[in-house]
Short mmCIF file of C-alpha atoms in Angstrom, two decimals:
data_model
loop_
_atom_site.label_atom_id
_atom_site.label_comp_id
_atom_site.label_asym_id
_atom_site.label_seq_id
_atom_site.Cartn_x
_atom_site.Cartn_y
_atom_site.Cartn_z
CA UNK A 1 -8.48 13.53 39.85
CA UNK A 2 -5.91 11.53 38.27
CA UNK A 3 -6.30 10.03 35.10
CA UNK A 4 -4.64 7.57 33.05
CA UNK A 5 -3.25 9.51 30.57
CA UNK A 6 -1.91 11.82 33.08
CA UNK A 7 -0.51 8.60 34.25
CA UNK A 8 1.37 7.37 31.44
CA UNK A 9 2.82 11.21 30.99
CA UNK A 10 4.15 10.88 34.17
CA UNK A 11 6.45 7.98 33.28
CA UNK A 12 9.90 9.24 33.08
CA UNK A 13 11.02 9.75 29.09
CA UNK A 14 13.84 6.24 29.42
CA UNK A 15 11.43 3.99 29.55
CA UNK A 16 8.89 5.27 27.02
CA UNK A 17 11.67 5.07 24.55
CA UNK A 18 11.53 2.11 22.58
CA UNK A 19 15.13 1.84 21.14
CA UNK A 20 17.54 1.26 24.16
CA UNK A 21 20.98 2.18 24.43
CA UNK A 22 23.40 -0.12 22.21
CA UNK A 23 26.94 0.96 23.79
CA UNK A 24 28.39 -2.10 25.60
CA UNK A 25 29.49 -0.16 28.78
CA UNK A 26 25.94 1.66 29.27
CA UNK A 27 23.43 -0.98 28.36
CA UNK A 28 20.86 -1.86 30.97
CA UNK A 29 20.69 -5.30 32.26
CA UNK A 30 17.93 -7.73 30.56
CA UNK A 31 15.72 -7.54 33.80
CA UNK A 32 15.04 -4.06 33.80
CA UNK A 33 15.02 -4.19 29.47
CA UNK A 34 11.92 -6.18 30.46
CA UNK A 35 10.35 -4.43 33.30
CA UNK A 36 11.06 -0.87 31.08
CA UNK A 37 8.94 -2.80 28.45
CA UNK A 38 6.59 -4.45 30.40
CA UNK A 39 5.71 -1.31 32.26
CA UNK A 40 5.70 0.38 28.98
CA UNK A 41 2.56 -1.80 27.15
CA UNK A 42 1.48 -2.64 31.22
CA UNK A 43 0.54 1.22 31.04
CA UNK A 44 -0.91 1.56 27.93
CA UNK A 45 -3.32 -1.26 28.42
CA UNK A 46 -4.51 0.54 31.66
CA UNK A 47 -4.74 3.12 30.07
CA UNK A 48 -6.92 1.94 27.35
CA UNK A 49 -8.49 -0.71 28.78
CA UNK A 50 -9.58 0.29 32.30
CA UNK A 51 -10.09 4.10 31.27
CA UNK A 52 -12.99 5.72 33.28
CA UNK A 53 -16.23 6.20 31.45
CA UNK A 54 -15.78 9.17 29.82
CA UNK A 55 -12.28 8.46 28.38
CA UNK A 56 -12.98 5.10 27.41
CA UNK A 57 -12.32 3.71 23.59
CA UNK A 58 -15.20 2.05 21.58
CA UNK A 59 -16.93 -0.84 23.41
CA UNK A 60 -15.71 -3.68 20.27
CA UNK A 61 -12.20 -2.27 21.04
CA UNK A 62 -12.35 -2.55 24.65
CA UNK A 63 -13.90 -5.85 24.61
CA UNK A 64 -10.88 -7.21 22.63
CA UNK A 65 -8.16 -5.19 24.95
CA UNK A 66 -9.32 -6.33 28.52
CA UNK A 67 -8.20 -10.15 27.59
CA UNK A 68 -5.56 -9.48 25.64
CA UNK A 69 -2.71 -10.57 28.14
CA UNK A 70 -3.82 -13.49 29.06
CA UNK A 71 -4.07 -14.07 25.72
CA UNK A 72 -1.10 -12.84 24.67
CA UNK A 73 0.42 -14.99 27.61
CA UNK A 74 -1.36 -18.18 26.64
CA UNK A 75 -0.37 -17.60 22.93
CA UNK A 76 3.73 -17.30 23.62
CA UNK A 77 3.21 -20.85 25.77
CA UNK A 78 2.05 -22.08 23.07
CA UNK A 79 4.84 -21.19 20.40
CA UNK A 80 7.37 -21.95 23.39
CA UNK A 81 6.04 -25.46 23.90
CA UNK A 82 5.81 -25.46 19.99
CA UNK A 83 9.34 -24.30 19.28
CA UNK A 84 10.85 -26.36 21.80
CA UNK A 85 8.70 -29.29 20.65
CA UNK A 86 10.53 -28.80 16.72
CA UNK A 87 13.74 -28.00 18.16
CA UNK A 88 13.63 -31.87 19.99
CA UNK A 89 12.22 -33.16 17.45
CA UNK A 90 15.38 -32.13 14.79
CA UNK A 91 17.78 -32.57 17.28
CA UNK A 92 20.58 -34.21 15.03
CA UNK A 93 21.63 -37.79 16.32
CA UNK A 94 25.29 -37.93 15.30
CA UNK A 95 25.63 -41.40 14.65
CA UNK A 96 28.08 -41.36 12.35
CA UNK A 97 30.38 -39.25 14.46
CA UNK A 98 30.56 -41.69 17.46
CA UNK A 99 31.02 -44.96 14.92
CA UNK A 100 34.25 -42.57 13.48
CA UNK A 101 35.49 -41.52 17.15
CA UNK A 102 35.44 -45.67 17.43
CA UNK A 103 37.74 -46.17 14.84
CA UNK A 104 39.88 -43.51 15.88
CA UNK A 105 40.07 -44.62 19.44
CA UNK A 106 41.14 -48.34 18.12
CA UNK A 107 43.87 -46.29 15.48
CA UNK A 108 45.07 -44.19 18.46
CA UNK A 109 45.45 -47.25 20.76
CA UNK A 110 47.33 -49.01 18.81
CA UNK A 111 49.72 -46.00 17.88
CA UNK A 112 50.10 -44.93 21.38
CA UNK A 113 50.98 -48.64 22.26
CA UNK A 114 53.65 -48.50 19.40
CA UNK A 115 55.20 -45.23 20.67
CA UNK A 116 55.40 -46.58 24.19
CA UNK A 117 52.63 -45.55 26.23
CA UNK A 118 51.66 -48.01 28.87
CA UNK A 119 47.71 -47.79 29.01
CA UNK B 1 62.48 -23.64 20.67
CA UNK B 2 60.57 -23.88 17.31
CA UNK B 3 60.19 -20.48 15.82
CA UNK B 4 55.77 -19.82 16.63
CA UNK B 5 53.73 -19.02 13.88
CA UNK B 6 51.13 -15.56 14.00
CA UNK B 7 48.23 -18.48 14.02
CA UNK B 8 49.95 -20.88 16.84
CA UNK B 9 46.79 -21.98 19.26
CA UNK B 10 46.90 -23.09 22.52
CA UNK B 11 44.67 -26.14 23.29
CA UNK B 12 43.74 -25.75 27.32
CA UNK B 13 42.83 -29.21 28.17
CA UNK B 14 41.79 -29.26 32.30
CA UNK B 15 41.35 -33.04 33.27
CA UNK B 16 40.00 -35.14 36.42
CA UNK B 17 40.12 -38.68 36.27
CA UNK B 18 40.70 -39.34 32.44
CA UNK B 19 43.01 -41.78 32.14
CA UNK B 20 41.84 -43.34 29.42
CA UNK B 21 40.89 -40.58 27.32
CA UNK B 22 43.73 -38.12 27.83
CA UNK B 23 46.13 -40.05 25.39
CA UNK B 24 43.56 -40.53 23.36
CA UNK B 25 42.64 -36.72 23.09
CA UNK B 26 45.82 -35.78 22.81
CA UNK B 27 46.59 -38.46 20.02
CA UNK B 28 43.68 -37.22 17.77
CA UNK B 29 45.04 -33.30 18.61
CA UNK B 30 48.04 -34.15 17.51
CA UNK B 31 47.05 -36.03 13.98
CA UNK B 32 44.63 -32.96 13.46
CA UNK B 33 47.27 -30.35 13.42
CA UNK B 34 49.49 -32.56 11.86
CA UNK B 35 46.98 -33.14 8.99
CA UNK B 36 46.50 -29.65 8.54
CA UNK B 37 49.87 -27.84 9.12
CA UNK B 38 48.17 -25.60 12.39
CA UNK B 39 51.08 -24.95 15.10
CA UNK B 40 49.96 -25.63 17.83
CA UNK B 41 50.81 -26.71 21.72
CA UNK B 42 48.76 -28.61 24.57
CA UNK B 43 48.84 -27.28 27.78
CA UNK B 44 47.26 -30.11 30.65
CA UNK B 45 45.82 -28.90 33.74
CA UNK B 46 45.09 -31.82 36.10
CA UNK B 47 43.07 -31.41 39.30
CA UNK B 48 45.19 -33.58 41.59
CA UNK B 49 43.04 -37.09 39.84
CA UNK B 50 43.71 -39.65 41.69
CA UNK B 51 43.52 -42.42 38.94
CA UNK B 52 47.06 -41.86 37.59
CA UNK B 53 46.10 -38.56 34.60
CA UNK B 54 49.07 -37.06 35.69
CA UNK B 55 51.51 -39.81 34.82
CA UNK B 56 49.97 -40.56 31.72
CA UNK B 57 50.21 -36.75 30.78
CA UNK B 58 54.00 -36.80 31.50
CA UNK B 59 54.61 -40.16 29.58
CA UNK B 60 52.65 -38.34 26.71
CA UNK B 61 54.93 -35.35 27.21
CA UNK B 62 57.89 -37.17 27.00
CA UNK B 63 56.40 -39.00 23.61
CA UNK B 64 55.30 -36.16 21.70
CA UNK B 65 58.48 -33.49 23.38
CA UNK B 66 57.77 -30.44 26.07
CA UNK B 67 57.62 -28.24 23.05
CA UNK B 68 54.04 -29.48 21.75
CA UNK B 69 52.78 -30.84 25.06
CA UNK B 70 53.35 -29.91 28.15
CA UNK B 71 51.69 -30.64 32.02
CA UNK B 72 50.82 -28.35 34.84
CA UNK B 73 49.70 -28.54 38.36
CA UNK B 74 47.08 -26.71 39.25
CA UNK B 75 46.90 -23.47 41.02
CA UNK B 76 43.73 -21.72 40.87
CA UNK B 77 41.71 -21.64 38.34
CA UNK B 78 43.12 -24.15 35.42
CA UNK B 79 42.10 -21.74 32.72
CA UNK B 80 43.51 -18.67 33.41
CA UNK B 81 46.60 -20.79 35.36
CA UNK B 82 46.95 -22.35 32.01
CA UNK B 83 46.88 -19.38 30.30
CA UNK B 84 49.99 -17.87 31.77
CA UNK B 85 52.22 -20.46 29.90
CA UNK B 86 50.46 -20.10 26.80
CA UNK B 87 52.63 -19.04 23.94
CA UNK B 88 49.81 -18.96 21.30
CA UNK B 89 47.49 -16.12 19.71
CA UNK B 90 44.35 -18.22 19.89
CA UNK B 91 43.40 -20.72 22.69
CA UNK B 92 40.74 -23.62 22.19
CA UNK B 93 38.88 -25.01 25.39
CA UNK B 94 37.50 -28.25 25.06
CA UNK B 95 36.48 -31.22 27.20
CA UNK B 96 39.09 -34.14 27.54
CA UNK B 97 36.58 -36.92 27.40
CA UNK B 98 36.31 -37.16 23.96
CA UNK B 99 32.77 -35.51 23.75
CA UNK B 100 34.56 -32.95 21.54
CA UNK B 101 36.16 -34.06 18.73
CA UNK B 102 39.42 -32.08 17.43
CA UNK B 103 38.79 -32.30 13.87
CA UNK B 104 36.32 -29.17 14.41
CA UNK B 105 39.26 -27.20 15.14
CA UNK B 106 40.53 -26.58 12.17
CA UNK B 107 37.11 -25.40 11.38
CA UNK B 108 37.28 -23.29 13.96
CA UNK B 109 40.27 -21.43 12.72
CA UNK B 110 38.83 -20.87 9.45
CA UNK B 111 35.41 -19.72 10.94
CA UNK B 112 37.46 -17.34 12.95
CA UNK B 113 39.80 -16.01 9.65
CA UNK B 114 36.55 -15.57 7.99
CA UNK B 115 35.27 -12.98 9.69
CA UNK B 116 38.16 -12.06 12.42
CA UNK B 117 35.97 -13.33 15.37
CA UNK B 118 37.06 -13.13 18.57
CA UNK B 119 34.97 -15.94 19.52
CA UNK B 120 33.99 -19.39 17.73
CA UNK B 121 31.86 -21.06 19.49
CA UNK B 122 30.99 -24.81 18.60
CA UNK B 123 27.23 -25.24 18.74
CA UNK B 124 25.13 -28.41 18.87
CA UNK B 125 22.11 -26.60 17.87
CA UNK B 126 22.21 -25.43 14.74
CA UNK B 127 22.92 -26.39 11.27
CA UNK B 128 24.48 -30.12 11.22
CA UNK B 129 25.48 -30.10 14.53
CA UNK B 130 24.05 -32.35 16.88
CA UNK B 131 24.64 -34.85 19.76
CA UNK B 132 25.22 -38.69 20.34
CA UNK B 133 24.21 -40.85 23.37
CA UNK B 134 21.03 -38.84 24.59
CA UNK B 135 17.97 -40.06 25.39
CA UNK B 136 14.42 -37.71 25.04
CA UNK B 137 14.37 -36.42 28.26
CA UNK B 138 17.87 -35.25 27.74
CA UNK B 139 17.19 -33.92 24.64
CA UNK B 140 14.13 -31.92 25.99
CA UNK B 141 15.93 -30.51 29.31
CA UNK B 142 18.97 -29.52 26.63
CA UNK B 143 16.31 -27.51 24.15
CA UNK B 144 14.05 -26.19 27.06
CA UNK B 145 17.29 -24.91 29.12
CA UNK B 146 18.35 -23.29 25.66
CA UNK B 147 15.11 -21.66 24.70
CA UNK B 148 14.64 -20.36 27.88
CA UNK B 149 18.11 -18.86 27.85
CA UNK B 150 17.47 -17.29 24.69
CA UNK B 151 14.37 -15.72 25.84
CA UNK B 152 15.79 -14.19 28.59
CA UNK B 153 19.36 -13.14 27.61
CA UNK B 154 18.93 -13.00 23.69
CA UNK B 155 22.50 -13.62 23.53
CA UNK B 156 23.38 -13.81 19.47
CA UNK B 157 24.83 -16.99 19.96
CA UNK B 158 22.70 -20.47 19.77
CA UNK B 159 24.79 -22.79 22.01
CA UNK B 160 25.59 -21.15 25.54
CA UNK B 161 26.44 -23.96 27.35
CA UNK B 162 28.70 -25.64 25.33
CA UNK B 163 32.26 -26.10 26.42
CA UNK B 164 34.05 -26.54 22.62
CA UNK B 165 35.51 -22.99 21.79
CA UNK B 166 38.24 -21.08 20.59
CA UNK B 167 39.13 -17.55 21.73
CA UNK B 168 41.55 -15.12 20.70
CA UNK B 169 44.12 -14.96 23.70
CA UNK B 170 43.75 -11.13 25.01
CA UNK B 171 39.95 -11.79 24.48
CA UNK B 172 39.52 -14.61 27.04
CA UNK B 173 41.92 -12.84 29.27
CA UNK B 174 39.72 -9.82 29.38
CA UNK B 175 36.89 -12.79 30.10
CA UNK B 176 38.53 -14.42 32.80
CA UNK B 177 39.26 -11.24 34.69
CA UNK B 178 35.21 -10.51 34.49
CA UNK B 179 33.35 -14.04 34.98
CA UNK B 180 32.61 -15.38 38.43
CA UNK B 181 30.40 -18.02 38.37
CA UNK B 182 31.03 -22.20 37.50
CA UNK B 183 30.07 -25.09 35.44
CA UNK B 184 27.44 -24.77 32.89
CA UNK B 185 26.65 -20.79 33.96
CA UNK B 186 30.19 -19.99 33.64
CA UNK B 187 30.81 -21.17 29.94
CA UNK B 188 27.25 -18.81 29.44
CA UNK B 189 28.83 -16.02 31.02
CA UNK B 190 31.44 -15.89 29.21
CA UNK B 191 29.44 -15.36 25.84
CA UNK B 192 27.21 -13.00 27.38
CA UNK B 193 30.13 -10.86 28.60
CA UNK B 194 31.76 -10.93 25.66
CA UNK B 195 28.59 -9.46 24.09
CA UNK B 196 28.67 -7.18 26.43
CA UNK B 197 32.39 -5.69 26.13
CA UNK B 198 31.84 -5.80 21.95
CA UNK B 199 33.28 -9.14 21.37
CA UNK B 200 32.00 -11.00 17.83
CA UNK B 201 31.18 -14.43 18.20
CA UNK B 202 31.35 -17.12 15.04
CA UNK B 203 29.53 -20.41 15.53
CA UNK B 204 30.79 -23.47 13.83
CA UNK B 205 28.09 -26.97 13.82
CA UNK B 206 29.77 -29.51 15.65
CA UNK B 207 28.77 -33.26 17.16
CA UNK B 208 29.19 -34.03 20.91
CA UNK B 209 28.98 -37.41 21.04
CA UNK B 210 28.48 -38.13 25.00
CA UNK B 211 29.77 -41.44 26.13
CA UNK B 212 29.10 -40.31 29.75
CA UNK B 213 25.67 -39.61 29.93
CA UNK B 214 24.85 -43.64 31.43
CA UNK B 215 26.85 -43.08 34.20
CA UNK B 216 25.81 -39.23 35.71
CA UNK B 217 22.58 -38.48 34.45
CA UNK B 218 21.55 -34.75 34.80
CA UNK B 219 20.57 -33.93 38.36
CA UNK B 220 18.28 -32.09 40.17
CA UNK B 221 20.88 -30.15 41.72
CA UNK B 222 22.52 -29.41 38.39
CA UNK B 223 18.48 -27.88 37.41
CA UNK B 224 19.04 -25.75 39.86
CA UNK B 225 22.01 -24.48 39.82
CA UNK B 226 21.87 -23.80 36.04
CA UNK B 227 18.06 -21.80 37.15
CA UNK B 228 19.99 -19.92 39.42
CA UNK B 229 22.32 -18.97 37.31
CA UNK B 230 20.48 -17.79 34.72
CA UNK B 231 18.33 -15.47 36.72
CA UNK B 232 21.41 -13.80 38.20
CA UNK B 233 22.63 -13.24 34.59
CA UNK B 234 19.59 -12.05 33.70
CA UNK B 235 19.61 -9.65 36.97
CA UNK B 236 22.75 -8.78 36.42
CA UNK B 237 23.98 -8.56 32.49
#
């Protein structure tokens, strides 16, 4: 019968490798950077977490593994919703630079008029 | 002709419809060089406007001299038509509506001596850059879009979208030849490219102030069409 750790041996070598290649020409493309990764920890959880009974880990450790993506899920909406939250939040308001781009527009008006340009 | 400098840059200005602003653009490039002893020329692209840009680009040619300004018709793509006449070593892209001010390009040029970038990139997301004239929603659509991007592409650079940058001239030539798509997606393609072929990118703070935004609020449409091409990027890059 196959088992899970048979499994995750079967994965070809690429995508068990954590670095990934760094030379601009041969670098994989994001999507399959996060389906090599995703497959990667997708695997191990299996693995771990829906083991058959004689291969399984300590109950306390299971108990804590078989909601761990949805928690892990919930937990990176939270710091997006968070992050983006901040990032509005400090969102400089240039005031000062559109009262100076109104002075400059009235200077360059009237030295454009000066030189000739019909507005 | 006047004898060009090693550090001449090119300022690509395409236009539609901005009439108004053009002189005004071109005034406020011209005092910033000035100020600051750069050598520069403008080269204006305008896409056939029909509220009169071209005649106030060739009044403004014939004020300042062909040598410093000088106006083409379109054919193709403005950029890389506009590149063709380009007689400087760096070229700076920026909107002609006034939403980018020229007095970042000097900092720009000293971003890029600092550490030889190919690439500065103004940002409005970082340091004490920042943005005038938009509302909340705006705001939040601008840092979701962003955050989103970053997830996804983890591109080393915090403002993709942005339109304010100056490139080294082989280095957005080798970008042209490679980006395909438009708008928004295509100024993010063009940083994520240049990651890609072993381009550095700088980033310089600058303000955007956005006197537009009353008139064409962000669409649906444009949603979309920024979703879809990020996803292809992703796919793809």
């Amino acid at each position: 019968s196959l088992s899970y750790p048979r499994l995750l041996m079967a994965l070809p070598l690429s995508s068990r490798r954590l670095s990934l290649p760094v030379s601009p020409q041969a670098a994989m493309t994001k999507l399959a950077q996060w389906l090599c990764g995703l497959a990667l920890l997708g695997s191990a959880w299996a693995a771990l977490a829906l083991a058959p009974p004689g291969l399984q880990p300590p109950a306390p450790l299971r108990q804590a593994l078989l909601p761990l993506p949805v928690y892990l899920l919930v937990a990176f909406g939270c710091y997006s919703l968070a992050t983006v939250g901040y990032r509005v939040a400090t969102f400089n308001d240039c005031e000062e630079a559109a009262a100076e781009l109104q002075e400059h527009i009235r200077a360059a008006r009237a030295d454009l008029r000066r030189q000739g340009l019909r507005l | 002709m006047a004898a060009r400098g090693p550090g001449r840059v090119s300022v690509l200005l395409p236009t539609y419809n901005e009439r108004d602003n053009l002189p005004l653009v071109v005034w406020l490039l011209v005092r910033t060089f000035g100020d600051s002893g750069i050598d520069f020329e403008i080269i204006i692209i305008d896409d056939g406007s029909p509220d009169g840009t071209q005649e106030v680009a060739q009044q403004l040619e014939k004020i300042y001299g062909s040598d410093k300004i000088f106006f083409l018709f379109p054919s193709g793509t403005a950029y890389i038509h506009g590149m063709k006449y380009a007689t400087g070593n760096f070229i700076v892209i920026m909107d002609a509506d006034l939403s980018h001010h020229p007095k970042f390009i000097p900092e720009f040029i000293r971003k890029q001596k600092e550490g030889n970038f190919d690439i500065v990139s103004g940002t409005r997301y970082k340091g004490n850059g920042g943005v005038y004239g938009w509302d909340l929603k705006r705001k939040l659509i601008s840092r979701g879009a962003n955050f989103l991007t970053q997830v996804l592409l983890r591109p080393g650079a915090s403002d993709l979208t942005g339109s304010f940058r100056l490139y080294r001239k082989e280095v957005l030539e080798k970008l042209m030849e490679k980006c395909v798509s438009q708008g928004y997606v295509f100024q993010m393609e063009m940083i994520v490219r240049a990651r890609q072929l072993g381009f550095t990118i700088g980033e310089v703070p600058i303000s955007f102030v956005d006197r537009v935004y009353g008139e064409s609020k962000l669409g649906g449409n444009e949603i979309v069409s920024f979703l879809k091409g990020l996803l292809t990027l992703f796919a793809t890059t």
